[in-house]
Amino acid sequence: GAVVSQHPSRVICKSGTSVKIECRSLDFQATTMFWYRQFPKQSLMLMATSNEGSKATYEQGVEKDKFLINHASLTLSTLTVTSAHPEDSSFYICSARSASGGRNTEAFFGQGTRLTVV
Amino acid sequence: DAKTTQPPSMDCAEGRAANLPCNHSTISGNEYVYWYRQIHSQGPQYIIHGLKNNETNEMASLIITEDRKSSTLILPHATLRDTAVYYCIVRQYNFNKFYFGSGTKLNVKP
């Protein structure tokens, strides 16, 4: 299947700082990428949909000013956690679907980024 | 999207078939059934998807009942590496997003 790469895989940051996570589709173009968050022993929660060249759309209850999303190209989306706090510590996962695929194609997921805020 | 119901956990002996059920009784005609799995601390991995016909690939088989209200994912010969959380997702044909339920934790035992 297609490859989606996230960087970094792990990051530790101090409370109050910002952290940027990158999501790249390596062998296909993605007009839409998705960002999820997963707390321990819980399922994935969709945070936002990242649209190439336009603003992201956020799920209800997700603060758009705290989780900044940029989708500047067809192969790269970034999630910036601003003014991070310990409660933002989580596993962040991105996914992407091919721009050339049909509506019923699968989504491919990155390997995830473990964020720890201390 | 239609809601799915899965058992929280299942055990399977190594080498035997693992049959993971999923109920989606409110599924509508334009909704597909997708299966993903997540091995600990990794991103989800696509397994298979279908609309109404049974599907098979190198990883698994998907059996969808005639009324489409339930489905079963079959791993024909489970290995220890198949231990993971398996998610059944129902998604509309023209809808972009995947919403995850709580999934089934499959424990493959030697």
PDB file of C-alpha atoms in Angstrom:
ATOM      1  CA  GLY A   1       0.000   0.000   0.000  1.00  0.00           C
ATOM      2  CA  ALA A   2       0.877   3.677  -0.154  1.00  0.00           C
ATOM      3  CA  VAL A   3       3.254   5.170   2.396  1.00  0.00           C
ATOM      4  CA  VAL A   4       2.503   7.994   4.804  1.00  0.00           C
ATOM      5  CA  SER A   5       5.404   9.193   6.922  1.00  0.00           C
ATOM      6  CA  GLN A   6       5.281  11.230  10.118  1.00  0.00           C
ATOM      7  CA  HIS A   7       8.091  13.116  11.757  1.00  0.00           C
ATOM      8  CA  PRO A   8       9.135  13.081  14.497  1.00  0.00           C
ATOM      9  CA  SER A   9       8.069   9.718  15.878  1.00  0.00           C
ATOM     10  CA  ARG A  10       8.639  10.905  19.437  1.00  0.00           C
ATOM     11  CA  VAL A  11       9.002  14.360  20.919  1.00  0.00           C
ATOM     12  CA  ILE A  12       9.312  15.728  24.422  1.00  0.00           C
ATOM     13  CA  CYS A  13       8.724  19.415  24.957  1.00  0.00           C
ATOM     14  CA  LYS A  14       8.421  21.814  27.826  1.00  0.00           C
ATOM     15  CA  SER A  15       5.077  23.184  28.898  1.00  0.00           C
ATOM     16  CA  GLY A  16       4.273  26.418  27.085  1.00  0.00           C
ATOM     17  CA  THR A  17       6.297  25.692  23.965  1.00  0.00           C
ATOM     18  CA  SER A  18       5.002  24.748  20.521  1.00  0.00           C
ATOM     19  CA  VAL A  19       5.632  21.545  18.633  1.00  0.00           C
ATOM     20  CA  LYS A  20       5.293  20.894  14.912  1.00  0.00           C
ATOM     21  CA  ILE A  21       4.501  17.455  13.515  1.00  0.00           C
ATOM     22  CA  GLU A  22       4.908  16.711   9.823  1.00  0.00           C
ATOM     23  CA  CYS A  23       2.896  14.277   7.739  1.00  0.00           C
ATOM     24  CA  ARG A  24       4.062  13.363   4.257  1.00  0.00           C
ATOM     25  CA  SER A  25       2.572  11.156   1.577  1.00  0.00           C
ATOM     26  CA  LEU A  26       5.665   9.617   0.007  1.00  0.00           C
ATOM     27  CA  ASP A  27       4.386   7.986  -3.155  1.00  0.00           C
ATOM     28  CA  PHE A  28       1.073   9.640  -3.886  1.00  0.00           C
ATOM     29  CA  GLN A  29      -0.582  13.027  -3.831  1.00  0.00           C
ATOM     30  CA  ALA A  30      -3.144  13.778  -1.166  1.00  0.00           C
ATOM     31  CA  THR A  31      -5.563  16.681  -1.463  1.00  0.00           C
ATOM     32  CA  THR A  32      -6.939  15.749   1.931  1.00  0.00           C
ATOM     33  CA  MET A  33      -5.171  14.580   5.046  1.00  0.00           C
ATOM     34  CA  PHE A  34      -6.613  13.859   8.472  1.00  0.00           C
ATOM     35  CA  TRP A  35      -5.244  14.323  11.962  1.00  0.00           C
ATOM     36  CA  TYR A  36      -6.173  12.061  14.866  1.00  0.00           C
ATOM     37  CA  ARG A  37      -5.331  11.986  18.535  1.00  0.00           C
ATOM     38  CA  GLN A  38      -5.232   8.864  20.671  1.00  0.00           C
ATOM     39  CA  PHE A  39      -4.999   8.734  24.439  1.00  0.00           C
ATOM     40  CA  PRO A  40      -3.789   5.552  26.191  1.00  0.00           C
ATOM     41  CA  LYS A  41      -6.196   2.618  25.935  1.00  0.00           C
ATOM     42  CA  GLN A  42      -8.621   4.680  23.856  1.00  0.00           C
ATOM     43  CA  SER A  43      -9.585   4.730  20.217  1.00  0.00           C
ATOM     44  CA  LEU A  44      -8.488   7.263  17.627  1.00  0.00           C
ATOM     45  CA  MET A  45     -10.344  10.559  17.750  1.00  0.00           C
ATOM     46  CA  LEU A  46     -10.568  12.597  14.569  1.00  0.00           C
ATOM     47  CA  MET A  47      -9.359  16.149  15.219  1.00  0.00           C
ATOM     48  CA  ALA A  48      -9.438  17.845  11.853  1.00  0.00           C
ATOM     49  CA  THR A  49      -9.424  17.505   8.107  1.00  0.00           C
ATOM     50  CA  SER A  50      -6.540  19.175   6.332  1.00  0.00           C
ATOM     51  CA  ASN A  51      -7.312  20.483   2.858  1.00  0.00           C
ATOM     52  CA  GLU A  52      -4.525  21.382   0.429  1.00  0.00           C
ATOM     53  CA  GLY A  53      -4.496  25.076  -0.274  1.00  0.00           C
ATOM     54  CA  SER A  54      -7.335  25.951   2.061  1.00  0.00           C
ATOM     55  CA  LYS A  55      -8.230  26.100   5.709  1.00  0.00           C
ATOM     56  CA  ALA A  56      -8.576  22.980   7.780  1.00  0.00           C
ATOM     57  CA  THR A  57     -11.941  21.939   9.099  1.00  0.00           C
ATOM     58  CA  TYR A  58     -12.035  20.980  12.746  1.00  0.00           C
ATOM     59  CA  GLU A  59     -14.205  18.480  14.585  1.00  0.00           C
ATOM     60  CA  GLN A  60     -16.478  19.775  17.288  1.00  0.00           C
ATOM     61  CA  GLY A  61     -14.620  20.540  20.494  1.00  0.00           C
ATOM     62  CA  VAL A  62     -11.161  20.812  18.905  1.00  0.00           C
ATOM     63  CA  GLU A  63      -9.552  24.226  19.369  1.00  0.00           C
ATOM     64  CA  LYS A  64      -8.366  25.495  16.012  1.00  0.00           C
ATOM     65  CA  ASP A  65      -6.116  28.139  17.562  1.00  0.00           C
ATOM     66  CA  LYS A  66      -4.336  25.526  19.621  1.00  0.00           C
ATOM     67  CA  PHE A  67      -3.916  22.917  16.901  1.00  0.00           C
ATOM     68  CA  LEU A  68      -2.712  24.775  13.828  1.00  0.00           C
ATOM     69  CA  ILE A  69      -2.864  22.839  10.592  1.00  0.00           C
ATOM     70  CA  ASN A  70      -1.146  23.775   7.359  1.00  0.00           C
ATOM     71  CA  HIS A  71      -1.464  21.812   4.127  1.00  0.00           C
ATOM     72  CA  ALA A  72       0.803  23.712   1.773  1.00  0.00           C
ATOM     73  CA  SER A  73       1.360  21.014  -0.824  1.00  0.00           C
ATOM     74  CA  LEU A  74      -0.184  17.808  -2.086  1.00  0.00           C
ATOM     75  CA  THR A  75       2.322  15.750  -0.110  1.00  0.00           C
ATOM     76  CA  LEU A  76       2.747  17.618   3.169  1.00  0.00           C
ATOM     77  CA  SER A  77       0.518  18.597   6.053  1.00  0.00           C
ATOM     78  CA  THR A  78       1.740  19.914   9.392  1.00  0.00           C
ATOM     79  CA  LEU A  79       0.107  20.012  12.805  1.00  0.00           C
ATOM     80  CA  THR A  80       1.448  22.525  15.309  1.00  0.00           C
ATOM     81  CA  VAL A  81       0.451  22.131  18.935  1.00  0.00           C
ATOM     82  CA  THR A  82       0.755  25.639  20.337  1.00  0.00           C
ATOM     83  CA  SER A  83       1.449  26.473  23.964  1.00  0.00           C
ATOM     84  CA  ALA A  84       1.520  22.813  24.832  1.00  0.00           C
ATOM     85  CA  HIS A  85       0.407  21.608  28.239  1.00  0.00           C
ATOM     86  CA  PRO A  86       0.789  18.206  29.889  1.00  0.00           C
ATOM     87  CA  GLU A  87      -2.805  17.329  28.995  1.00  0.00           C
ATOM     88  CA  ASP A  88      -1.820  17.622  25.308  1.00  0.00           C
ATOM     89  CA  SER A  89       0.466  14.635  25.764  1.00  0.00           C
ATOM     90  CA  SER A  90      -0.902  12.020  23.397  1.00  0.00           C
ATOM     91  CA  PHE A  91      -0.302   9.928  20.301  1.00  0.00           C
ATOM     92  CA  TYR A  92      -0.955  11.995  17.176  1.00  0.00           C
ATOM     93  CA  ILE A  93      -1.611  10.188  13.908  1.00  0.00           C
ATOM     94  CA  CYS A  94      -2.159  11.487  10.403  1.00  0.00           C
ATOM     95  CA  SER A  95      -3.760   9.775   7.445  1.00  0.00           C
ATOM     96  CA  ALA A  96      -4.165  10.519   3.778  1.00  0.00           C
ATOM     97  CA  ARG A  97      -6.107   9.343   0.775  1.00  0.00           C
ATOM     98  CA  SER A  98      -4.865   9.483  -2.765  1.00  0.00           C
ATOM     99  CA  ALA A  99      -6.087  12.421  -4.837  1.00  0.00           C
ATOM    100  CA  SER A 100      -6.461  10.129  -7.817  1.00  0.00           C
ATOM    101  CA  GLY A 101      -8.359   7.422  -6.042  1.00  0.00           C
ATOM    102  CA  GLY A 102     -12.079   6.952  -6.135  1.00  0.00           C
ATOM    103  CA  ARG A 103     -14.380   7.824  -3.287  1.00  0.00           C
ATOM    104  CA  ASN A 104     -14.294   4.321  -1.867  1.00  0.00           C
ATOM    105  CA  THR A 105     -10.536   4.028  -1.589  1.00  0.00           C
ATOM    106  CA  GLU A 106      -8.841   3.355   1.695  1.00  0.00           C
ATOM    107  CA  ALA A 107      -6.951   5.833   3.820  1.00  0.00           C
ATOM    108  CA  PHE A 108      -3.322   5.235   4.727  1.00  0.00           C
ATOM    109  CA  PHE A 109      -1.961   6.122   8.113  1.00  0.00           C
ATOM    110  CA  GLY A 110       1.347   7.391   9.367  1.00  0.00           C
ATOM    111  CA  GLN A 111       3.235   5.635  12.125  1.00  0.00           C
ATOM    112  CA  GLY A 112       2.187   8.240  14.692  1.00  0.00           C
ATOM    113  CA  THR A 113       3.977  10.790  16.862  1.00  0.00           C
ATOM    114  CA  ARG A 114       4.211  10.341  20.604  1.00  0.00           C
ATOM    115  CA  LEU A 115       4.108  13.787  22.216  1.00  0.00           C
ATOM    116  CA  THR A 116       5.058  14.181  25.856  1.00  0.00           C
ATOM    117  CA  VAL A 117       4.750  17.614  27.452  1.00  0.00           C
ATOM    118  CA  VAL A 118       6.686  18.050  30.681  1.00  0.00           C
TER     119      VAL A 118
ATOM    120  CA  ASP B   1     -22.001   7.176   9.322  1.00  0.00           C
ATOM    121  CA  ALA B   2     -23.656   4.105  10.754  1.00  0.00           C
ATOM    122  CA  LYS B   3     -22.563   3.003  14.210  1.00  0.00           C
ATOM    123  CA  THR B   4     -20.653  -0.256  14.601  1.00  0.00           C
ATOM    124  CA  THR B   5     -20.576  -2.640  17.537  1.00  0.00           C
ATOM    125  CA  GLN B   6     -17.664  -4.975  18.183  1.00  0.00           C
ATOM    126  CA  PRO B   7     -16.758  -7.223  21.117  1.00  0.00           C
ATOM    127  CA  PRO B   8     -14.057  -5.577  23.238  1.00  0.00           C
ATOM    128  CA  SER B   9     -11.710  -8.538  23.106  1.00  0.00           C
ATOM    129  CA  MET B  10     -11.207 -12.009  21.654  1.00  0.00           C
ATOM    130  CA  ASP B  11      -8.666 -14.774  22.002  1.00  0.00           C
ATOM    131  CA  CYS B  12      -7.410 -17.005  19.218  1.00  0.00           C
ATOM    132  CA  ALA B  13      -4.914 -19.847  19.146  1.00  0.00           C
ATOM    133  CA  GLU B  14      -1.924 -19.419  16.878  1.00  0.00           C
ATOM    134  CA  GLY B  15      -2.460 -21.119  13.530  1.00  0.00           C
ATOM    135  CA  ARG B  16      -6.233 -21.145  13.847  1.00  0.00           C
ATOM    136  CA  ALA B  17      -8.658 -18.900  12.035  1.00  0.00           C
ATOM    137  CA  ALA B  18      -9.647 -15.687  13.795  1.00  0.00           C
ATOM    138  CA  ASN B  19     -13.220 -14.578  13.136  1.00  0.00           C
ATOM    139  CA  LEU B  20     -13.944 -11.032  14.231  1.00  0.00           C
ATOM    140  CA  PRO B  21     -17.594  -9.947  14.153  1.00  0.00           C
ATOM    141  CA  CYS B  22     -19.012  -6.492  13.612  1.00  0.00           C
ATOM    142  CA  ASN B  23     -22.614  -5.348  13.838  1.00  0.00           C
ATOM    143  CA  HIS B  24     -23.737  -2.395  11.748  1.00  0.00           C
ATOM    144  CA  SER B  25     -27.497  -2.764  11.777  1.00  0.00           C
ATOM    145  CA  THR B  26     -28.188   0.830  10.672  1.00  0.00           C
ATOM    146  CA  ILE B  27     -25.952   0.681   7.608  1.00  0.00           C
ATOM    147  CA  SER B  28     -27.375   2.323   4.519  1.00  0.00           C
ATOM    148  CA  GLY B  29     -27.070   1.365   0.882  1.00  0.00           C
ATOM    149  CA  ASN B  30     -24.165   3.650   0.024  1.00  0.00           C
ATOM    150  CA  GLU B  31     -22.001   2.808   3.014  1.00  0.00           C
ATOM    151  CA  TYR B  32     -18.913   0.632   2.799  1.00  0.00           C
ATOM    152  CA  VAL B  33     -17.482  -1.568   5.532  1.00  0.00           C
ATOM    153  CA  TYR B  34     -13.774  -1.055   6.212  1.00  0.00           C
ATOM    154  CA  TRP B  35     -11.451  -2.968   8.493  1.00  0.00           C
ATOM    155  CA  TYR B  36      -8.251  -1.595   9.959  1.00  0.00           C
ATOM    156  CA  ARG B  37      -5.970  -2.878  12.671  1.00  0.00           C
ATOM    157  CA  GLN B  38      -3.615  -1.130  15.040  1.00  0.00           C
ATOM    158  CA  ILE B  39      -0.640  -2.866  16.530  1.00  0.00           C
ATOM    159  CA  HIS B  40       0.510  -1.319  19.771  1.00  0.00           C
ATOM    160  CA  SER B  41       1.963   2.203  19.368  1.00  0.00           C
ATOM    161  CA  GLN B  42       1.703   2.185  15.581  1.00  0.00           C
ATOM    162  CA  GLY B  43      -0.619   3.831  13.099  1.00  0.00           C
ATOM    163  CA  PRO B  44      -3.629   1.862  11.837  1.00  0.00           C
ATOM    164  CA  GLN B  45      -3.069  -0.536   8.963  1.00  0.00           C
ATOM    165  CA  TYR B  46      -5.644  -1.036   6.232  1.00  0.00           C
ATOM    166  CA  ILE B  47      -6.879  -4.625   5.906  1.00  0.00           C
ATOM    167  CA  ILE B  48      -9.863  -4.825   3.604  1.00  0.00           C
ATOM    168  CA  HIS B  49     -13.145  -3.187   2.657  1.00  0.00           C
ATOM    169  CA  GLY B  50     -16.370  -4.107   0.877  1.00  0.00           C
ATOM    170  CA  LEU B  51     -19.876  -2.997  -0.021  1.00  0.00           C
ATOM    171  CA  LYS B  52     -22.032  -6.111  -0.240  1.00  0.00           C
ATOM    172  CA  ASN B  53     -20.000  -8.877  -1.842  1.00  0.00           C
ATOM    173  CA  ASN B  54     -17.541 -10.961   0.121  1.00  0.00           C
ATOM    174  CA  GLU B  55     -13.968  -9.856  -0.402  1.00  0.00           C
ATOM    175  CA  THR B  56     -10.624 -11.577  -0.031  1.00  0.00           C
ATOM    176  CA  ASN B  57      -7.055 -10.360  -0.233  1.00  0.00           C
ATOM    177  CA  GLU B  58      -3.665 -11.548   0.923  1.00  0.00           C
ATOM    178  CA  MET B  59      -4.366 -10.508   4.496  1.00  0.00           C
ATOM    179  CA  ALA B  60      -7.939 -11.513   5.193  1.00  0.00           C
ATOM    180  CA  SER B  61     -11.448 -12.263   4.033  1.00  0.00           C
ATOM    181  CA  LEU B  62     -14.489 -10.101   4.627  1.00  0.00           C
ATOM    182  CA  ILE B  63     -17.878 -11.762   4.844  1.00  0.00           C
ATOM    183  CA  ILE B  64     -20.881  -9.427   4.712  1.00  0.00           C
ATOM    184  CA  THR B  65     -24.329 -10.811   5.468  1.00  0.00           C
ATOM    185  CA  GLU B  66     -26.982 -10.550   2.800  1.00  0.00           C
ATOM    186  CA  ASP B  67     -28.893  -7.871   4.716  1.00  0.00           C
ATOM    187  CA  ARG B  68     -25.551  -6.073   5.318  1.00  0.00           C
ATOM    188  CA  LYS B  69     -26.330  -5.604   8.984  1.00  0.00           C
ATOM    189  CA  SER B  70     -23.229  -7.432  10.098  1.00  0.00           C
ATOM    190  CA  SER B  71     -19.877  -8.605   8.822  1.00  0.00           C
ATOM    191  CA  THR B  72     -17.025 -10.859   9.845  1.00  0.00           C
ATOM    192  CA  LEU B  73     -13.333 -10.369   9.275  1.00  0.00           C
ATOM    193  CA  ILE B  74     -11.498 -13.667   8.921  1.00  0.00           C
ATOM    194  CA  LEU B  75      -7.760 -14.086   9.423  1.00  0.00           C
ATOM    195  CA  PRO B  76      -7.318 -17.630   8.086  1.00  0.00           C
ATOM    196  CA  HIS B  77      -4.188 -18.601  10.025  1.00  0.00           C
ATOM    197  CA  ALA B  78      -3.566 -16.230  12.894  1.00  0.00           C
ATOM    198  CA  THR B  79       0.007 -15.617  14.013  1.00  0.00           C
ATOM    199  CA  LEU B  80       1.355 -13.894  17.108  1.00  0.00           C
ATOM    200  CA  ARG B  81       2.009 -10.826  14.955  1.00  0.00           C
ATOM    201  CA  ASP B  82      -1.728 -10.509  14.328  1.00  0.00           C
ATOM    202  CA  THR B  83      -2.253  -9.474  17.949  1.00  0.00           C
ATOM    203  CA  ALA B  84      -3.752  -5.993  17.594  1.00  0.00           C
ATOM    204  CA  VAL B  85      -6.890  -3.911  17.958  1.00  0.00           C
ATOM    205  CA  TYR B  86      -9.170  -4.437  14.970  1.00  0.00           C
ATOM    206  CA  TYR B  87     -11.516  -1.649  13.939  1.00  0.00           C
ATOM    207  CA  CYS B  88     -14.645  -2.063  11.843  1.00  0.00           C
ATOM    208  CA  ILE B  89     -15.676   1.236  10.242  1.00  0.00           C
ATOM    209  CA  VAL B  90     -18.706   2.066   8.155  1.00  0.00           C
ATOM    210  CA  ARG B  91     -18.241   5.000   5.817  1.00  0.00           C
ATOM    211  CA  GLN B  92     -20.425   6.688   3.280  1.00  0.00           C
ATOM    212  CA  TYR B  93     -19.352   6.398  -0.333  1.00  0.00           C
ATOM    213  CA  ASN B  94     -19.105  10.146  -0.839  1.00  0.00           C
ATOM    214  CA  PHE B  95     -17.887  11.007   2.651  1.00  0.00           C
ATOM    215  CA  ASN B  96     -14.220  11.539   3.218  1.00  0.00           C
ATOM    216  CA  LYS B  97     -13.702  10.891   6.905  1.00  0.00           C
ATOM    217  CA  PHE B  98     -13.048   7.751   8.915  1.00  0.00           C
ATOM    218  CA  TYR B  99     -14.422   7.664  12.444  1.00  0.00           C
ATOM    219  CA  PHE B 100     -13.076   4.929  14.702  1.00  0.00           C
ATOM    220  CA  GLY B 101     -15.093   3.021  17.283  1.00  0.00           C
ATOM    221  CA  SER B 102     -13.630   1.133  20.201  1.00  0.00           C
ATOM    222  CA  GLY B 103     -12.549  -1.938  18.208  1.00  0.00           C
ATOM    223  CA  THR B 104     -11.775  -5.533  19.221  1.00  0.00           C
ATOM    224  CA  LYS B 105      -8.515  -6.433  20.917  1.00  0.00           C
ATOM    225  CA  LEU B 106      -7.451  -9.737  19.358  1.00  0.00           C
ATOM    226  CA  ASN B 107      -5.040 -11.749  21.458  1.00  0.00           C
ATOM    227  CA  VAL B 108      -3.320 -14.518  19.517  1.00  0.00           C
ATOM    228  CA  LYS B 109      -1.883 -17.066  21.911  1.00  0.00           C
ATOM    229  CA  PRO B 110       0.764 -19.734  21.307  1.00  0.00           C
TER     230      PRO B 110
END
